[in-house]
Amino acid sequence: MDDNILTLDGIEKSHARTKVLRGITLKIPRGQFVLLMGASGSGKTTLLRIVAGLERPDSGSVALRSVVVDNPAGKVFVPPERRGLGMVFQDYALWPHLTCLENITAAIPSRSLFKARSERMERARSLVRDVSLEGLEERYPAQLSGGQQQRVGLARALAARPDLLLLDEPLSGLDVEIRGRMRDNIRQLVRKTSCSALFVTHDPVDVWRLADRVLMLEEGRIIQDATPDTLYGCPRSPRIARLTGAEGAFTVTLQKRDMQWGFESVTGFQPVTPVGLITEGPARAYIRPEGVRQINEGYVARRIDMTFEAGRWRVLWHLPQLGWSLHSLEPEIPPEQTCLAFDARHLFVYPV
């Protein structure tokens, strides 16, 4: 039996003459929380809208619970309201003339598991408790804060017990504290309901706080499909390396020596973490602050600036031998001038 909630096969989409999605193929099993990330214009929102049925692909197929719901070649199209999906948007999409409780109740169709009005009301009140909105049931959206409105939107999306929850940057309009609480709310509720989630975001924090799996889109293609720890340990592109905290870049000449990839540095042969298909020759190197350390002999570095962050000093150095500046994380205030070296676990190179 196929346990995949969502299956996409060869999804292609163009807007005017611009190719937006290129051969997107993926499967999302039951209960998995998947983040969809990429720069503006990479195609992530378009892909979410195709899954929802708000846009149609030019070619390829969309299947939910092994049932094809969109296939232009086969002339198959199931409209959004019949796909059984939950959707949460950045603008909340609440009915302004309905109270908090009424907004949630209205999202529970009478043909669902909750046929009687009393059952639908009890389901709505249960969701109010789940999203911590007790005492606000009779308030209208205009009387709620942004975080409270977003929780109503989340409860609405989960009201009919969907197998798949689609979220389009639902946290981007919230302040930092509320965003943190909402991350916890969303993940706990997805776990509690055993539904799958496809979450579009541009915030790297969401990767570490929410995801079981991350899909990275660049120019309409999935260039990396990985768990958060794999994404951190082996980012497949410079953009993904920067997402995981790496800074760059300086130019090196990549070579392979005794089965180890690296480049010549002032301290000798500097090993690197190989990523994807790499070859000998010019490359650009990226390093995370946690991979920069002080040593007795290395790249001469002059301290430019520093800030105190979460128990450590984040120090900006200039390295004249590289003509480049980078950060390190230090437990104490470092000297104004020192020597630095790099940890291969946090140093990534990509061919020029």
PDB file of C-alpha atoms in Angstrom, residues 49-55 69 77-87:
ATOM      1  CA  ARG A  49      -0.538  26.645  -5.324  1.00  0.00           C
ATOM      2  CA  ILE A  50      -0.384  23.764  -7.819  1.00  0.00           C
ATOM      3  CA  VAL A  51      -0.697  21.249  -4.971  1.00  0.00           C
ATOM      4  CA  ALA A  52      -3.662  23.235  -3.619  1.00  0.00           C
ATOM      5  CA  GLY A  53      -5.326  23.391  -7.035  1.00  0.00           C
ATOM      6  CA  LEU A  54      -5.150  27.200  -7.203  1.00  0.00           C
ATOM      7  CA  GLU A  55      -2.904  26.934 -10.278  1.00  0.00           C
ATOM      8  CA  VAL A  69      -6.121  15.187  -8.790  1.00  0.00           C
ATOM      9  CA  PHE A  77      -8.611  18.164 -12.469  1.00  0.00           C
ATOM     10  CA  VAL A  78     -10.096  18.040  -8.973  1.00  0.00           C
ATOM     11  CA  PRO A  79     -10.918  21.554  -7.666  1.00  0.00           C
ATOM     12  CA  PRO A  80      -9.340  22.860  -4.431  1.00  0.00           C
ATOM     13  CA  GLU A  81     -12.460  22.440  -2.291  1.00  0.00           C
ATOM     14  CA  ARG A  82     -12.591  18.713  -3.076  1.00  0.00           C
ATOM     15  CA  ARG A  83      -8.938  17.917  -2.342  1.00  0.00           C
ATOM     16  CA  GLY A  84      -9.332  17.671   1.433  1.00  0.00           C
ATOM     17  CA  LEU A  85      -6.381  19.946   2.189  1.00  0.00           C
ATOM     18  CA  GLY A  86      -5.805  22.431   4.991  1.00  0.00           C
ATOM     19  CA  MET A  87      -4.314  25.780   3.956  1.00  0.00           C
TER      20      MET A  87
END
